[in-house]
Amino acid sequence: LQALVPIHLDLAIRRQRNRRGSVMDETTEGCVGFVDLAGSTSLSQCLAPGELGHMVDRFEEVAHEVAVNRGGRIVKFIGDEVMFVTPDANSGCDIALALIEAFAADPSMNPRGGLAMGRMLDRGGDCYGPIVNLAARLAEEAVPGEVLIPKETCPVVQDAGLRCEPAGRRQLRGFAEPVPLVSVSRA
């Protein structure tokens, strides 16, 4: 964990130096992803506070390690969910799938993920905008062990050796029209 602090500090300093004062200067193109632990609310009812703390600590440690080692940046943790950004959808999918794989042998940890690619506002290290909202809704829609992405992102990730399976059109909270989705996995 101590090795990650200088890396994150360096990234934060670079982001701050690159700001020029306008909102356009704060927008960035990239992939945003969310991975959360499905069913953790129910599980937390059965766990002692120490056990719950251990589960969350383990998830956060693995998420930090996986994201940083695969070219991503952790934006924040929201309860049992991690939000991360990467420069491209391929590394975003790699991070989300690696998190799912990391907990595959533990039936108490059921990660699921959602990712979206596009322009977003990056302010103070946090990210905002429709792409962020889309990725968050996709994570909510995924079943344990699944990573959902918008259908239009599929050609990009298939070129990186990932497989896309149709996941239908879904009406997502806050979106006017149903969104065509695919489930992404390792080829």
Short mmCIF file of C-alpha atoms in Angstrom, two decimals:
data_model
loop_
_atom_site.label_atom_id
_atom_site.label_comp_id
_atom_site.label_asym_id
_atom_site.label_seq_id
_atom_site.Cartn_x
_atom_site.Cartn_y
_atom_site.Cartn_z
CA LEU A 1 0.00 0.00 0.00
CA GLN A 2 2.87 2.40 0.75
CA ALA A 3 4.17 1.91 -2.78
CA LEU A 4 0.86 3.20 -4.19
CA VAL A 5 0.94 6.53 -2.35
CA PRO A 6 3.75 8.10 -4.42
CA ILE A 7 2.11 6.94 -7.66
CA HIS A 8 -1.26 8.47 -6.76
CA LEU A 9 0.41 11.64 -5.48
CA ASP A 10 2.35 12.02 -8.73
CA LEU A 11 -0.84 11.55 -10.80
CA ALA A 12 -2.71 14.11 -8.67
CA ILE A 13 0.08 16.66 -9.03
CA ARG A 14 0.14 16.19 -12.82
CA ARG A 15 -3.65 16.60 -13.04
CA GLN A 16 -3.48 19.79 -10.99
CA ARG A 17 -0.65 21.26 -13.11
CA ASN A 18 -2.54 20.51 -16.31
CA ARG A 19 -5.56 22.58 -15.24
CA ARG A 20 -5.90 25.94 -16.92
CA GLY A 21 -9.05 27.22 -15.28
CA SER A 22 -11.85 26.46 -17.73
CA VAL A 23 -14.31 23.58 -17.65
CA MET A 24 -13.09 22.47 -21.09
CA ASP A 25 -9.61 22.10 -19.65
CA GLU A 26 -11.06 19.83 -16.97
CA THR A 27 -12.69 17.41 -19.39
CA THR A 28 -10.91 14.24 -20.31
CA GLU A 29 -11.52 11.34 -22.67
CA GLY A 30 -11.32 7.93 -21.10
CA CYS A 31 -13.04 4.91 -19.66
CA VAL A 32 -14.77 4.99 -16.30
CA GLY A 33 -15.65 1.80 -14.48
CA PHE A 34 -17.49 0.68 -11.39
CA VAL A 35 -17.14 -2.69 -9.68
CA ASP A 36 -19.26 -3.45 -6.66
CA LEU A 37 -19.97 -6.42 -4.46
CA ALA A 38 -23.46 -7.72 -5.26
CA GLY A 39 -25.41 -8.85 -2.22
CA SER A 40 -23.10 -7.20 0.28
CA THR A 41 -25.97 -5.36 2.00
CA SER A 42 -27.57 -8.67 2.92
CA LEU A 43 -24.22 -10.20 3.79
CA SER A 44 -23.33 -7.28 6.07
CA GLN A 45 -26.41 -8.09 8.18
CA CYS A 46 -24.81 -11.45 9.04
CA LEU A 47 -21.29 -10.21 9.74
CA ALA A 48 -19.78 -8.79 12.89
CA PRO A 49 -18.30 -5.30 12.37
CA GLY A 50 -14.76 -6.72 12.40
CA GLU A 51 -15.60 -9.29 9.73
CA LEU A 52 -17.27 -6.63 7.58
CA GLY A 53 -14.21 -4.40 7.99
CA HIS A 54 -11.94 -7.24 6.92
CA MET A 55 -14.06 -7.89 3.81
CA VAL A 56 -14.05 -4.20 2.80
CA ASP A 57 -10.31 -3.86 3.50
CA ARG A 58 -9.58 -6.89 1.34
CA PHE A 59 -11.71 -5.57 -1.52
CA GLU A 60 -10.07 -2.12 -1.36
CA GLU A 61 -6.52 -3.54 -1.25
CA VAL A 62 -7.10 -5.83 -4.22
CA ALA A 63 -8.87 -3.07 -6.18
CA HIS A 64 -5.95 -0.66 -5.62
CA GLU A 65 -3.38 -3.25 -6.65
CA VAL A 66 -5.29 -4.40 -9.73
CA ALA A 67 -6.14 -0.90 -10.97
CA VAL A 68 -2.66 0.57 -10.56
CA ASN A 69 -0.89 -2.46 -12.02
CA ARG A 70 -3.13 -2.34 -15.10
CA GLY A 71 -2.83 1.37 -15.90
CA GLY A 72 -5.86 2.67 -14.05
CA ARG A 73 -6.53 5.18 -11.30
CA ILE A 74 -8.86 4.67 -8.38
CA VAL A 75 -11.20 7.66 -8.19
CA LYS A 76 -12.94 6.62 -4.99
CA PHE A 77 -14.61 3.92 -2.98
CA ILE A 78 -18.32 4.24 -2.34
CA GLY A 79 -19.15 1.69 0.33
CA ASP A 80 -18.49 -1.69 -1.28
CA GLU A 81 -17.96 -0.20 -4.75
CA VAL A 82 -14.84 1.09 -6.48
CA MET A 83 -14.85 3.76 -9.18
CA PHE A 84 -11.80 3.86 -11.45
CA VAL A 85 -10.69 5.51 -14.68
CA THR A 86 -8.38 4.36 -17.45
CA PRO A 87 -7.26 5.87 -20.74
CA ASP A 88 -9.10 3.22 -22.80
CA ALA A 89 -11.84 0.59 -22.69
CA ASN A 90 -9.41 -2.31 -23.05
CA SER A 91 -7.60 -1.55 -19.80
CA GLY A 92 -10.93 -0.74 -18.12
CA CYS A 93 -12.32 -4.16 -19.05
CA ASP A 94 -9.07 -5.80 -17.96
CA ILE A 95 -9.33 -4.18 -14.51
CA ALA A 96 -12.99 -5.08 -14.02
CA LEU A 97 -12.46 -8.68 -15.16
CA ALA A 98 -9.33 -9.05 -13.00
CA LEU A 99 -11.32 -7.92 -9.94
CA ILE A 100 -13.99 -10.50 -10.68
CA GLU A 101 -11.34 -13.18 -11.17
CA ALA A 102 -9.55 -12.19 -7.95
CA PHE A 103 -12.63 -13.07 -5.89
CA ALA A 104 -13.93 -16.02 -7.94
CA ALA A 105 -13.03 -18.57 -5.25
CA ASP A 106 -14.74 -16.63 -2.44
CA PRO A 107 -18.53 -17.14 -2.40
CA SER A 108 -18.99 -14.19 -0.01
CA MET A 109 -17.50 -11.75 -2.55
CA ASN A 110 -19.61 -11.38 -5.69
CA PRO A 111 -18.20 -8.55 -7.82
CA ARG A 112 -19.96 -7.21 -10.89
CA GLY A 113 -19.01 -4.30 -13.09
CA GLY A 114 -20.00 -1.68 -15.60
CA LEU A 115 -17.87 0.52 -17.87
CA ALA A 116 -18.42 3.34 -20.33
CA MET A 117 -16.11 5.30 -22.62
CA GLY A 118 -16.25 9.00 -23.48
CA ARG A 119 -15.69 12.57 -22.30
CA MET A 120 -16.10 13.37 -18.62
CA LEU A 121 -15.41 16.21 -16.26
CA ASP A 122 -12.36 15.48 -14.08
CA ARG A 123 -12.41 17.91 -11.19
CA GLY A 124 -10.42 17.52 -8.01
CA GLY A 125 -9.68 13.90 -8.86
CA ASP A 126 -13.38 12.98 -9.13
CA CYS A 127 -15.22 12.42 -12.41
CA TYR A 128 -18.67 13.59 -13.47
CA GLY A 129 -21.01 13.46 -16.44
CA PRO A 130 -23.33 11.23 -18.44
CA ILE A 131 -20.59 8.65 -19.14
CA VAL A 132 -19.95 8.28 -15.40
CA ASN A 133 -23.68 7.88 -14.74
CA LEU A 134 -23.95 5.29 -17.51
CA ALA A 135 -21.08 3.21 -16.08
CA ALA A 136 -22.63 3.33 -12.60
CA ARG A 137 -26.02 2.16 -13.94
CA LEU A 138 -24.37 -0.67 -15.89
CA ALA A 139 -22.71 -1.95 -12.72
CA GLU A 140 -26.14 -1.94 -11.02
CA GLU A 141 -27.59 -3.99 -13.91
CA ALA A 142 -24.83 -6.60 -14.06
CA VAL A 143 -25.23 -9.94 -12.34
CA PRO A 144 -22.42 -11.25 -10.11
CA GLY A 145 -19.39 -12.14 -12.22
CA GLU A 146 -20.51 -10.00 -15.18
CA VAL A 147 -19.11 -6.83 -16.74
CA LEU A 148 -21.51 -4.79 -18.88
CA ILE A 149 -20.50 -2.21 -21.48
CA PRO A 150 -22.47 -0.25 -24.09
CA LYS A 151 -22.79 -2.14 -27.39
CA GLU A 152 -20.89 0.57 -29.32
CA THR A 153 -17.76 -0.15 -27.25
CA CYS A 154 -17.72 -3.82 -28.26
CA PRO A 155 -15.62 -3.50 -31.47
CA VAL A 156 -12.85 -1.76 -29.54
CA VAL A 157 -12.54 -4.41 -26.84
CA GLN A 158 -12.93 -7.35 -29.24
CA ASP A 159 -9.79 -6.11 -31.02
CA ALA A 160 -8.00 -6.56 -27.66
CA GLY A 161 -8.92 -10.24 -27.42
CA LEU A 162 -12.05 -9.85 -25.31
CA ARG A 163 -15.39 -11.46 -26.14
CA CYS A 164 -18.74 -9.64 -26.24
CA GLU A 165 -22.07 -11.39 -25.75
CA PRO A 166 -25.36 -9.54 -26.38
CA ALA A 167 -27.06 -8.54 -23.11
CA GLY A 168 -30.17 -6.90 -24.58
CA ARG A 169 -31.50 -3.36 -24.44
CA ARG A 170 -32.15 -2.11 -20.93
CA GLN A 171 -33.99 0.88 -19.57
CA LEU A 172 -31.51 2.39 -17.14
CA ARG A 173 -32.51 4.72 -14.33
CA GLY A 174 -32.09 8.32 -15.47
CA PHE A 175 -31.84 7.50 -19.20
CA ALA A 176 -34.69 8.35 -21.59
CA GLU A 177 -34.07 5.51 -24.05
CA PRO A 178 -33.14 1.85 -23.53
CA VAL A 179 -29.40 1.25 -23.91
CA PRO A 180 -28.08 -1.71 -26.00
CA LEU A 181 -25.60 -3.64 -23.86
CA VAL A 182 -23.07 -6.43 -24.13
CA SER A 183 -21.46 -8.61 -21.50
CA VAL A 184 -17.69 -8.70 -21.88
CA SER A 185 -15.40 -11.58 -20.91
CA ARG A 186 -11.95 -12.92 -21.68
CA ALA A 187 -11.71 -14.66 -25.06
#
